[in-house]
Coordinates of C-alpha atoms and ligand atoms in Angstrom, one line a residue:
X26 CA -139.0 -24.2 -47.2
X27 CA -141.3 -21.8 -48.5
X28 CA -140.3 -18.1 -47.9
X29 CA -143.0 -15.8 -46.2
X30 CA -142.5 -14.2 -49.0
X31 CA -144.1 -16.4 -51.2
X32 CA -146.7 -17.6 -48.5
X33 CA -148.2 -13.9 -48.7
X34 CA -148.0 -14.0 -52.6
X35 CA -150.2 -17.1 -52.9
X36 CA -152.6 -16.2 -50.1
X37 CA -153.1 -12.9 -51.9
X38 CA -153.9 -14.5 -55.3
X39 CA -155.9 -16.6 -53.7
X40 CA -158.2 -13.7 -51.7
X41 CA -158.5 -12.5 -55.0
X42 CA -159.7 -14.9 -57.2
X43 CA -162.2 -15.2 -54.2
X44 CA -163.2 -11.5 -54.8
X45 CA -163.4 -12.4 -58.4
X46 CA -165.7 -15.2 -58.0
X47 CA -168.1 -14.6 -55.8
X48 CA -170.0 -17.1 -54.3
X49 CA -168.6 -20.2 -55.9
X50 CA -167.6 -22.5 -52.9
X51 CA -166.5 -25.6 -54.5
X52 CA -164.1 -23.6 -57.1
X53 CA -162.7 -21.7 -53.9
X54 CA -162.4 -24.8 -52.6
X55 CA -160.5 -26.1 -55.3
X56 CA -158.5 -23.2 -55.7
X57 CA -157.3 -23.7 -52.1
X58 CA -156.1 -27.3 -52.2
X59 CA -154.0 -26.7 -55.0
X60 CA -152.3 -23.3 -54.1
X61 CA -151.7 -24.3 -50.5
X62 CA -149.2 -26.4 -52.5
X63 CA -147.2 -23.9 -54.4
X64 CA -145.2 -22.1 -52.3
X65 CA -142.3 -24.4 -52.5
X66 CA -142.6 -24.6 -56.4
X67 CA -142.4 -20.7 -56.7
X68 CA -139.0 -20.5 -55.0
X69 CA -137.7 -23.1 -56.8
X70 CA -139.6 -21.9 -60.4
X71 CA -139.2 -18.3 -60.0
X72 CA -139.9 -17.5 -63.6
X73 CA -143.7 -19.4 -63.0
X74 CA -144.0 -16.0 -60.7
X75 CA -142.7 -13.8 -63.4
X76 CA -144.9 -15.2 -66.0
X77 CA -147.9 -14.5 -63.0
X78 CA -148.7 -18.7 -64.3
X79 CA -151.0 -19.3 -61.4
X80 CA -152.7 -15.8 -61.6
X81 CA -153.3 -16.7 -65.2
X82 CA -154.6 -20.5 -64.6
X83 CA -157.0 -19.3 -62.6
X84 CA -159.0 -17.3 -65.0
X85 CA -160.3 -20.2 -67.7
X86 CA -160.0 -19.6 -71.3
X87 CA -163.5 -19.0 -71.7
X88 CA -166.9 -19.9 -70.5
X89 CA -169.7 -21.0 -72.0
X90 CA -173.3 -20.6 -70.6
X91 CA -176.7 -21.3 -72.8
X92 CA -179.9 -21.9 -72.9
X93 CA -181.1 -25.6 -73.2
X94 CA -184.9 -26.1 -74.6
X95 CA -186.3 -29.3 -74.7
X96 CA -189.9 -31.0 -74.9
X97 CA -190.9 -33.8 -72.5
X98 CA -193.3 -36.5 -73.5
X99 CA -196.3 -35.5 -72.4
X100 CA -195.4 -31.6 -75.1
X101 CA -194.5 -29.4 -71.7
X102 CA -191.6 -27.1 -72.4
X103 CA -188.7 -27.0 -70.0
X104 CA -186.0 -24.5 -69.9
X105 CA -182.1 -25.7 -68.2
X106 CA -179.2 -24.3 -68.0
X107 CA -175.9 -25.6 -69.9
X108 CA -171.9 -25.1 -69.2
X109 CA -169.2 -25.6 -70.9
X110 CA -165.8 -24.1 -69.3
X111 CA -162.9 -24.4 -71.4
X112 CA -160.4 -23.9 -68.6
X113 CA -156.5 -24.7 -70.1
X114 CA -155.7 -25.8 -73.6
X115 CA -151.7 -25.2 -73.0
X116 CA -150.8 -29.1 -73.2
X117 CA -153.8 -29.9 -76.0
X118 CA -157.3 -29.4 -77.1
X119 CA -160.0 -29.1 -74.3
X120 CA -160.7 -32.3 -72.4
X121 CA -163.0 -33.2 -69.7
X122 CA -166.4 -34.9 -69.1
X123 CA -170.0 -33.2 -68.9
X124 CA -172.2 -33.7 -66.1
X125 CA -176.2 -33.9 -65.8
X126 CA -177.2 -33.4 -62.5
X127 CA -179.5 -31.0 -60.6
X128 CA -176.6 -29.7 -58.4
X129 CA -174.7 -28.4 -61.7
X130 CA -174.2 -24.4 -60.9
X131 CA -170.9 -22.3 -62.5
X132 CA -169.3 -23.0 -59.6
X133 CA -169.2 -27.2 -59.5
X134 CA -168.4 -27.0 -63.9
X135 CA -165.6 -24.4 -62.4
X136 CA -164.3 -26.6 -59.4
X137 CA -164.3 -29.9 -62.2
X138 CA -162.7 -27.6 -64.8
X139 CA -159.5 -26.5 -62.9
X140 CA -159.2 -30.4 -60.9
X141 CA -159.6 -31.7 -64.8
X142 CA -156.0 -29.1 -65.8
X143 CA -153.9 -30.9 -63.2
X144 CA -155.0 -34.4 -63.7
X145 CA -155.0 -34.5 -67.6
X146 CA -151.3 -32.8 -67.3
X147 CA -150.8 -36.0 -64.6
X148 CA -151.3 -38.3 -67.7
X149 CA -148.7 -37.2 -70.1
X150 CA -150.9 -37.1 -72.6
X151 CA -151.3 -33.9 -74.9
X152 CA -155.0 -32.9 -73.4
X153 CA -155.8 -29.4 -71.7
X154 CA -158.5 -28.9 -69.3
X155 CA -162.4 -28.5 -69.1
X156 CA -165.8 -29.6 -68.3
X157 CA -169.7 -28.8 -68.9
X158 CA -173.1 -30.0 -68.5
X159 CA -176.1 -28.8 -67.5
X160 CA -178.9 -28.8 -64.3
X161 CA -180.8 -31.0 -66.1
X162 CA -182.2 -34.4 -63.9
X163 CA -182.2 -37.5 -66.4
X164 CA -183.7 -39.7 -63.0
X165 CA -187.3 -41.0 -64.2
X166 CA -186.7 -39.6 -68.1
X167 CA -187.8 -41.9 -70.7
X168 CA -185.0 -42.4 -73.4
X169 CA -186.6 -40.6 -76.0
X170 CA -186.7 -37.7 -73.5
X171 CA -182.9 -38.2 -72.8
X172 CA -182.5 -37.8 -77.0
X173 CA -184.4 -34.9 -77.2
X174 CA -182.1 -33.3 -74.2
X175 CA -178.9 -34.3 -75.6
X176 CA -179.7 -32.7 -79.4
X177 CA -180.7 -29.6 -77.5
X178 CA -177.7 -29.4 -75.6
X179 CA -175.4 -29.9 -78.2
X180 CA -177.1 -27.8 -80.9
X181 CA -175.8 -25.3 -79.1
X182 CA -172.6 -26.6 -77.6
X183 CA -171.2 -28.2 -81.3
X184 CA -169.9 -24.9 -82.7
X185 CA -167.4 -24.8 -79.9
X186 CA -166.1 -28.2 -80.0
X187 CA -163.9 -29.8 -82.6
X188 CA -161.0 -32.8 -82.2
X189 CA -158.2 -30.3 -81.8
X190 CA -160.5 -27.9 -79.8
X191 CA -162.5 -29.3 -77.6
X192 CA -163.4 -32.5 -76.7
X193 CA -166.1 -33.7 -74.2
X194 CA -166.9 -37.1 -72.4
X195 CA -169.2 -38.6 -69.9
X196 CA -169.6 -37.9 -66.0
X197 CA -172.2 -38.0 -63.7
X198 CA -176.1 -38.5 -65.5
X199 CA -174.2 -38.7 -68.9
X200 CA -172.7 -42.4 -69.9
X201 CA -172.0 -43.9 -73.3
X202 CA -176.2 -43.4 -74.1
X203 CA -175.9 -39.7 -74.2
X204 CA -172.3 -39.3 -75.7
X205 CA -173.8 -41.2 -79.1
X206 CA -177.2 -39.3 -79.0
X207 CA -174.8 -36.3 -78.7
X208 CA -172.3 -37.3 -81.6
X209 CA -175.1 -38.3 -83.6
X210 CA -176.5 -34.7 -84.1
X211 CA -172.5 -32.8 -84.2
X212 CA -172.3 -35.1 -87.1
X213 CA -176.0 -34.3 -88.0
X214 CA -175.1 -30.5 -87.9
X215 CA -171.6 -30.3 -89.1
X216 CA -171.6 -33.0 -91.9
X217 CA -168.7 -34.2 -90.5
X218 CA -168.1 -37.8 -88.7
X219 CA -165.3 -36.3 -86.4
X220 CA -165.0 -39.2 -84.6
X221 CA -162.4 -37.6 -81.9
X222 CA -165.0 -35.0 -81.2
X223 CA -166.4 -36.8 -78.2
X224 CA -165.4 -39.9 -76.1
X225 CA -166.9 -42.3 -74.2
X226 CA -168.7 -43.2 -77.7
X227 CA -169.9 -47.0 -78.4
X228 CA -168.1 -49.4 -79.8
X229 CA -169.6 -49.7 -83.4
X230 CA -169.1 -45.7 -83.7
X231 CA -165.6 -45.5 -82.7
X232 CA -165.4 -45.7 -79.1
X233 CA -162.4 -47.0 -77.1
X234 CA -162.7 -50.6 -75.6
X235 CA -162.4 -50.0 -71.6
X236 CA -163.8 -46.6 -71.8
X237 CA -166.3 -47.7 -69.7
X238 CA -164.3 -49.4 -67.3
X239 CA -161.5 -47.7 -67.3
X240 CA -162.2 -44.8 -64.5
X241 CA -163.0 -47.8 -62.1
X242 CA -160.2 -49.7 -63.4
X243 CA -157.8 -47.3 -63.3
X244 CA -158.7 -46.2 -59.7
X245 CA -158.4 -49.8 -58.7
X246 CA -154.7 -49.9 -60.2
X247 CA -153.4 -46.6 -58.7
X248 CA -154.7 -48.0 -55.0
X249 CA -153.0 -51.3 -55.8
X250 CA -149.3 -49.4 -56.2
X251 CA -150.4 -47.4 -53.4
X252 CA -150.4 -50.5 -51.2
X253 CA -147.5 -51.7 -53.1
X254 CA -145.4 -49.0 -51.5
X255 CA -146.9 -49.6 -48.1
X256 CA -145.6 -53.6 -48.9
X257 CA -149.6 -54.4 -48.7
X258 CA -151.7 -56.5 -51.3
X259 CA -155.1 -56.2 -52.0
X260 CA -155.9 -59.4 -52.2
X261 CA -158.5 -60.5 -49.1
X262 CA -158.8 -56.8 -48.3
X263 CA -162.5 -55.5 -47.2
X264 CA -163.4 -52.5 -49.4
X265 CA -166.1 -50.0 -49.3
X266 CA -167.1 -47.4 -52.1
X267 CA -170.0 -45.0 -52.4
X268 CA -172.0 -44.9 -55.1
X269 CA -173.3 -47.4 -57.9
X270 CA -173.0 -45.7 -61.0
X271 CA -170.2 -46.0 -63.4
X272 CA -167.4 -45.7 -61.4
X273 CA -168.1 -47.5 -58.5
X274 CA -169.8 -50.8 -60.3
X275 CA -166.2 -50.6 -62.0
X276 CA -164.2 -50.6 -59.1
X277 CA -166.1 -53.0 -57.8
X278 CA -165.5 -55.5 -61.0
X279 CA -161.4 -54.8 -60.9
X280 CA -161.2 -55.2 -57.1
X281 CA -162.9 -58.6 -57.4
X282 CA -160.9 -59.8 -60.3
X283 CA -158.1 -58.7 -58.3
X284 CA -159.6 -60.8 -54.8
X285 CA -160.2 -58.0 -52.4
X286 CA -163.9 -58.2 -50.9
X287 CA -166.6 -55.5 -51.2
X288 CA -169.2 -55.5 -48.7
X289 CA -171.0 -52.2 -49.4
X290 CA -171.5 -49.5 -51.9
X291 CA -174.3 -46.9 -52.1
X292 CA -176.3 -44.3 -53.9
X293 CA -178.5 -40.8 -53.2
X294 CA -180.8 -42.7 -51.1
X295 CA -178.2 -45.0 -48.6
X296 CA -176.1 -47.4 -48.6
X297 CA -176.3 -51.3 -49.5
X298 CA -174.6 -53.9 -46.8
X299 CA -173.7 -57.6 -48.4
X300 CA -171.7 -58.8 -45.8
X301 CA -170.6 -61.9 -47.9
X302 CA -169.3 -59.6 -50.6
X303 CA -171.7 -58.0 -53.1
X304 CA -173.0 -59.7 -56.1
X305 CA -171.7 -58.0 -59.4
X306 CA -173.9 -59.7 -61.5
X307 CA -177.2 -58.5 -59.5
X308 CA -175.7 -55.2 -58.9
X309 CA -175.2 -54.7 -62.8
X310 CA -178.2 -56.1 -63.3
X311 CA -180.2 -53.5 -61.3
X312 CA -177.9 -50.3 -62.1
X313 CA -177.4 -51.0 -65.8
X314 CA -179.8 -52.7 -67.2
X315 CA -183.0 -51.6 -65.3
X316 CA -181.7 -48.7 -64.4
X317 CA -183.4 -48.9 -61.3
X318 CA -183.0 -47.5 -57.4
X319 CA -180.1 -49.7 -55.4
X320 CA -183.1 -51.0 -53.3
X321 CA -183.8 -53.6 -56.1
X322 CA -180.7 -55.6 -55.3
X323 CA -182.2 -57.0 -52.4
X324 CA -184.9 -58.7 -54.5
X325 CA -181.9 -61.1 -55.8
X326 CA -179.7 -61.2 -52.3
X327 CA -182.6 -61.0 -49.5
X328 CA -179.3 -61.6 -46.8
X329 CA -178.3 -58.4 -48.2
X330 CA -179.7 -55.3 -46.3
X331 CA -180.5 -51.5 -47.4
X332 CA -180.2 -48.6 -44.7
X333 CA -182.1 -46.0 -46.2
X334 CA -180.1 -42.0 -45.7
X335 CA -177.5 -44.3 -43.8
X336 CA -173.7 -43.1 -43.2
X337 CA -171.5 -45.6 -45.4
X338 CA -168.2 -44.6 -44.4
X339 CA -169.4 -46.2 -40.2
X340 CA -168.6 -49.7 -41.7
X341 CA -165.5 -51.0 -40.9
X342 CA -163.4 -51.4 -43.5
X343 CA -159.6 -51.7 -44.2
X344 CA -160.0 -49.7 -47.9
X345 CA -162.8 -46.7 -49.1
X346 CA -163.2 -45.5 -52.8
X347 CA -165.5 -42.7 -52.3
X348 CA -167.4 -42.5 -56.3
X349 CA -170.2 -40.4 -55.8
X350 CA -169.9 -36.9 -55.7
X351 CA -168.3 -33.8 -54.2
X352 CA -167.4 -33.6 -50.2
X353 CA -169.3 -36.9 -49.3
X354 CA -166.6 -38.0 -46.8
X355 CA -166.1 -35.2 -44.4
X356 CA -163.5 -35.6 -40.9
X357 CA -165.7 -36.9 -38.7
X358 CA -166.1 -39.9 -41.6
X359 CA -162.3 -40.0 -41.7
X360 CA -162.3 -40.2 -37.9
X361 CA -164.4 -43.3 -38.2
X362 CA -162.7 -44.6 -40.5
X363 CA -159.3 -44.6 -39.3
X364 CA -160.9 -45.8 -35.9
X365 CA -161.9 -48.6 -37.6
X366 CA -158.6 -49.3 -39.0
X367 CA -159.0 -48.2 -42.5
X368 CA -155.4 -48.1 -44.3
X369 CA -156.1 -46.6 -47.8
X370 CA -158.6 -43.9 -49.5
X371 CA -158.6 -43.7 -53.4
X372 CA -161.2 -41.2 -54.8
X373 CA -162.9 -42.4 -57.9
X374 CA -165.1 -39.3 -57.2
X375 CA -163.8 -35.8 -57.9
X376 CA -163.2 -33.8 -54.7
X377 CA -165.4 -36.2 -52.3
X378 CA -163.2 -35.6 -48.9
X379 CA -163.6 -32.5 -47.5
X380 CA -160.2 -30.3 -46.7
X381 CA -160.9 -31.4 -42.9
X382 CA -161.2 -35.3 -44.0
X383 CA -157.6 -35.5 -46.1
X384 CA -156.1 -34.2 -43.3
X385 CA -157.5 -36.7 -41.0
X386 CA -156.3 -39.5 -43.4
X387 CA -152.8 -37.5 -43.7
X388 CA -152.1 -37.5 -39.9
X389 CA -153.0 -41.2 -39.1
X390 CA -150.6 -42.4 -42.3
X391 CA -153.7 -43.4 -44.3
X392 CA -152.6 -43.6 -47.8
X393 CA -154.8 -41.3 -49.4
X394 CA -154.8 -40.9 -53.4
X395 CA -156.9 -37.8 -54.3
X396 CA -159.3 -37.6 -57.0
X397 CA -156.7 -35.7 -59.7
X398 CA -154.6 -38.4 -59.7
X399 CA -156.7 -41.6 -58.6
X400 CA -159.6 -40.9 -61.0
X401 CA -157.7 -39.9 -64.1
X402 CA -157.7 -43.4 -66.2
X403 CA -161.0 -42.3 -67.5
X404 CA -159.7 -39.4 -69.4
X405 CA -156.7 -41.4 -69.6
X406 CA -158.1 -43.8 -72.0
X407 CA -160.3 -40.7 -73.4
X408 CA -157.0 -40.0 -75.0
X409 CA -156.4 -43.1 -76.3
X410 CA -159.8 -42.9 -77.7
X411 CA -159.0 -39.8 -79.9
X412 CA -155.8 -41.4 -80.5
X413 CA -157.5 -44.4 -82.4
X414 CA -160.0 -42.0 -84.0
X415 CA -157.5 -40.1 -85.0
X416 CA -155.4 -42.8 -86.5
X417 CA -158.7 -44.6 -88.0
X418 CA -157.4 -47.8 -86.0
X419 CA -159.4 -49.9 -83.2
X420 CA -157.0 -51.8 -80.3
X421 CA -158.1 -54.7 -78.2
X422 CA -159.2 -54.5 -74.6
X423 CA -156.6 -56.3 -73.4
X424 CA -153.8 -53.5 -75.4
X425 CA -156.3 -50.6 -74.3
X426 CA -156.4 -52.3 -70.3
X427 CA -152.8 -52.8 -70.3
X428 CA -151.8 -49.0 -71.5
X429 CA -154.3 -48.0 -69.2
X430 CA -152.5 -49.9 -66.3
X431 CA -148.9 -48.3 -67.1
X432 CA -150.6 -45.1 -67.4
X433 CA -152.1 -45.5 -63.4
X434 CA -149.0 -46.8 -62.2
X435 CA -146.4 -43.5 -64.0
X436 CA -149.2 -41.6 -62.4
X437 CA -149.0 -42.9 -59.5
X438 CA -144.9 -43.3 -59.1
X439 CA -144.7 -39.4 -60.6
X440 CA -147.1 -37.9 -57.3
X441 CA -144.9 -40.2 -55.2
X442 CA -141.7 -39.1 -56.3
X443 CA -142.8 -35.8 -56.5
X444 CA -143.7 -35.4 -53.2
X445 CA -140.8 -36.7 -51.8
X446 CA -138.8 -34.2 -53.8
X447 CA -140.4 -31.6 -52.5
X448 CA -140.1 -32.7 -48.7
X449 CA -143.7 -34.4 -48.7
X450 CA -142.8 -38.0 -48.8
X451 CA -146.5 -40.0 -48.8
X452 CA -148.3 -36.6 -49.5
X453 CA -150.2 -37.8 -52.8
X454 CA -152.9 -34.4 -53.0
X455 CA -149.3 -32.5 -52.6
X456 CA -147.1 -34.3 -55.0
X457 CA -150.4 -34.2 -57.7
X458 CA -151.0 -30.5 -57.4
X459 CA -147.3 -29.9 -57.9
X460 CA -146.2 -32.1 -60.5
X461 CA -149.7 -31.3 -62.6
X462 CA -149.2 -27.8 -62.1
X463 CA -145.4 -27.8 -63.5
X464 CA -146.2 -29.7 -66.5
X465 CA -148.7 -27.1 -67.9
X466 CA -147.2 -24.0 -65.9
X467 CA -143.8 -25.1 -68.0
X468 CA -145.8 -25.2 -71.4
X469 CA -147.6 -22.0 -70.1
X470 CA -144.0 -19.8 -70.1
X471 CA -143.2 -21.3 -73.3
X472 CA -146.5 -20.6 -75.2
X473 CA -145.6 -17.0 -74.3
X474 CA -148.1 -14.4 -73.2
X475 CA -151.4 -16.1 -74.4
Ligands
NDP15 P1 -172.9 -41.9 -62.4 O1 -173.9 -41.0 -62.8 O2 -172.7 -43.2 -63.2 O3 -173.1 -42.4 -60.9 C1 -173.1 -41.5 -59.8 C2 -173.4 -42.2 -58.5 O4 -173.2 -41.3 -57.4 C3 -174.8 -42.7 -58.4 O5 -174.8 -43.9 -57.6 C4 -175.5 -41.6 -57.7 O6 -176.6 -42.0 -56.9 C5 -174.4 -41.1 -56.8 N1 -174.6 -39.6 -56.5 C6 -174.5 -38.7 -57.5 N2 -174.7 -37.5 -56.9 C7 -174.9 -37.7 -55.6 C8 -175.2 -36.9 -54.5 N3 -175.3 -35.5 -54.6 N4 -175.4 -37.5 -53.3 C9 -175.2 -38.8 -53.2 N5 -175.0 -39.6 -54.2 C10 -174.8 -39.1 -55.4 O7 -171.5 -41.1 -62.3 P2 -170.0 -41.6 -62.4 O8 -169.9 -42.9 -61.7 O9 -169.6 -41.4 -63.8 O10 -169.3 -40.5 -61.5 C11 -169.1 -40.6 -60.1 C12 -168.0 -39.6 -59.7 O11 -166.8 -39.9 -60.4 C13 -168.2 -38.1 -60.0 O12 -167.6 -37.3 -59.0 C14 -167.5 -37.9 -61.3 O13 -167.1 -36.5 -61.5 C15 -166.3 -38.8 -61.1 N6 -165.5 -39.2 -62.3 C16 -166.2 -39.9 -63.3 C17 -165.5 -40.2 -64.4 C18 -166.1 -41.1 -65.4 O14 -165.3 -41.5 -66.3 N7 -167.4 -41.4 -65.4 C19 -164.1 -39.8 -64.6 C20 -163.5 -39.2 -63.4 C21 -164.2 -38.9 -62.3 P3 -178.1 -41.6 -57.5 O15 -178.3 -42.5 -58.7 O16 -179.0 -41.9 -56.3 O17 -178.1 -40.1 -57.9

């Protein structure tokens, strides 16, 4: 039970770091989800109180904000904006993915920052918390464009990084393309081929086999215990996801391989309907190799429609895997969805159900895996990645796939079980933001006053 005591505590840290970041709605937001949780671990931890750990978690490390200069083709300047916020390093160097995207304010790098502490903790693997990027739009830029970006950006960003200081990978706008044009000029600057100083790298320069796959992957193992513990299989299930970029086409791939049936997916502009289950070859095709608008799949499945600004999450469907951004599935969605008799929600995306949504899903007994926990085999296998580097070895896919897999599932039974201690039994956001937080609150007290 958590004392009133301790309910009053929290809610006051919480108005403050409100006061003390003004403005920033998805980090509040954040902030939120994870502190509603504490209260129980306080009165059981009372030295995380004395130590004033979530006070102190709250404020990252440092921040990072700069000036990004780059040339288009055509010789016009253009001026963004770049992020780096190096949240936590208690439990290892810096770790978390940068982002390219319009939308990228303090705030979202903030929100991703703190999400990235508790998740990497969730991995038991020696990686602390951050994330970057910048509010720069790589839709319609020509590859040589997307170079010239990248060297800008890291110029600047390289003298903060370093394998056992920080260490960035991909996330949304920024795939394996970017991470080697951004290697390439660290190494250019530093004289240094630092391999660990970046994931998400190729193959011939020292990236990690499943890499690519593995946030999809990953997502598609945690959701597979997750019906595991509700005696379900995914086999034959019908599955929806939003979005068609990395994460979802990945999903997509395992739940196939695994024989559950995905009849939609989506992107900025609406959502895609194959009702006989979505071709993975076309849909690669369109997304990865053309790098072209979802609308082109329909020029290889006709049957197939496209509902332009349409509402993905009113298909019925007995699983979702929201993968495409921020509070895309809100509670009238989850309403919908559980109307339609939907049993399970993994987020591949990071924070995509609103507050009002996870309870929906919580009350109706939908198993509901949140982002911090569902998502993490991408950084995951990040680790691995620096692990190889940093042991000048290379592993198989099928060695990489397979630690990847064990790592999903001890994510998954350590949110279950933590829950359950805690009086939450089936609460996954709960039993994530509790046992993430303990893991680096613990390494917090004993790192002393730093
Ligand atoms: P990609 O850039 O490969 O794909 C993003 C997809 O989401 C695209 O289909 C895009 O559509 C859609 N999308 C992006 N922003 C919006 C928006 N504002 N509204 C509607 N649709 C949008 O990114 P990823 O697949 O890598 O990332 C997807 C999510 O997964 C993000 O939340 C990311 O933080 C999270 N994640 C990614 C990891 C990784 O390893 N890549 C690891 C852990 C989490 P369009 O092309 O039209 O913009």
């Amino acid at each position: 039970m958590m004392t009133p005591h301790m309910t009053d505590r929290i809610e006051g840290i919480y108005l403050d770091a409100v006061r003390r970041n003004g403005g920033e709605l998805e980090f509040h937001q954040a902030v939120r989800e994870v502190l509603g949780c504490l209260g129980p671990v306080l009165v059981k931890h009372p030295e995380f109180g004395k130590h004033k750990i979530i006070e102190r978690i709250l404020e990252p490390e440092r921040q990072i904000i700069f000036r990004v200069p780059w040339q288009d083709d055509k010789g016009e300047i253009h001026i963004n904006r770049g992020f780096r916020v190096e949240f936590n390093s208690a439990l290892g160097p810096y770790k978390g993915g940068l982002r390219f995207h319009p939308s990228v304010t303090l705030s979202i790098i903030k929100f991703l920052g703190f999400e990235q502490i508790f998740k990497n903790a969730l991995t038991g693997l020696p990686i602390g918390g951050a994330k970057g990027g910048a509010d720069f739009d790589p839709k319609g830029r020509s590859e040589a464009e997307m170079m010239r970006f990248c060297q800008s950006f890291m110029t600047e960003l390289y003298r903060y990084l370093g394998e056992y200081t920080d260490v960035p990978a991909g996330d949304i706008g920024v795939g394996t393309r970017e991470i080697n044009f951004m290697f390439g000029q660290y190494k250019r600057i530093t004289n240094r081929y630092e391999s660990g100083v970046v994931t998400g790298k190729s193959l011939n320069i020292g990236g990690a086999p499943v890499r690519t796959e593995s946030t999809g992957y990953g997502l598609v193992y945690f959701l597979e215990r997750m019906l595991q513990v509700k005696k379900e299989a995914l086999e034959g299930k019908v599955c929806i996801l939003s979005g068609a970029g990395n994460v979802a086409i990945h999903a997509i791939e395992k739940l196939q391989q695994l024989g559950a049936k995905v009849i939609a997916c989506s992107d900025s502009g609406g959502y895609l309907y194959d009702e006989n289950g979505i071709d993975l070859e076309a849909l690669k095709y369109v997304k990865l190799a053309q790098r072209a608008r979802l609308q082109a799949y329909l020029r290889h499945r006709p049957e197939a429609s496209f509902v332009a600004g349409g509402n993905i999450w009113s298909i019925p469907c007995q699983i979702a895997l929201p993968c495409a951004t921020e509070n895309e599935l809100n509670g009238k969605d989850a309403e919908i969805l559980v109307q339609n008799g939907c049993i399970a929600v993994a987020e591949g995306a990071n924070m995509p159900t609103t507050p009002e949504g996870a309870q929906v899903f919580l009350e109706a007994g939908v198993s509901f895996g949140p982002g911090k926990a569902a998502n993490a085999g991408g950084v995951a296998t990040s680790a691995l990645e620096m692990q190889q580097n940093a042991s000048r070895d290379s592993w198989s896919f099928e060695h990489t796939e397979t630690r990847l897999q064990e790592i999903m599932v001890g994510i998954h039974d350590l949110c279950y079980e933590t829950a359950e201690e805690f009086g939450k039994k089936g609460n996954y956001v709960a039993g994530a933001n509790i046992a993430g937080f303990i893991k680096v609150a613990r390494a917090m007290v004993e790192l002393g006053l730093v």
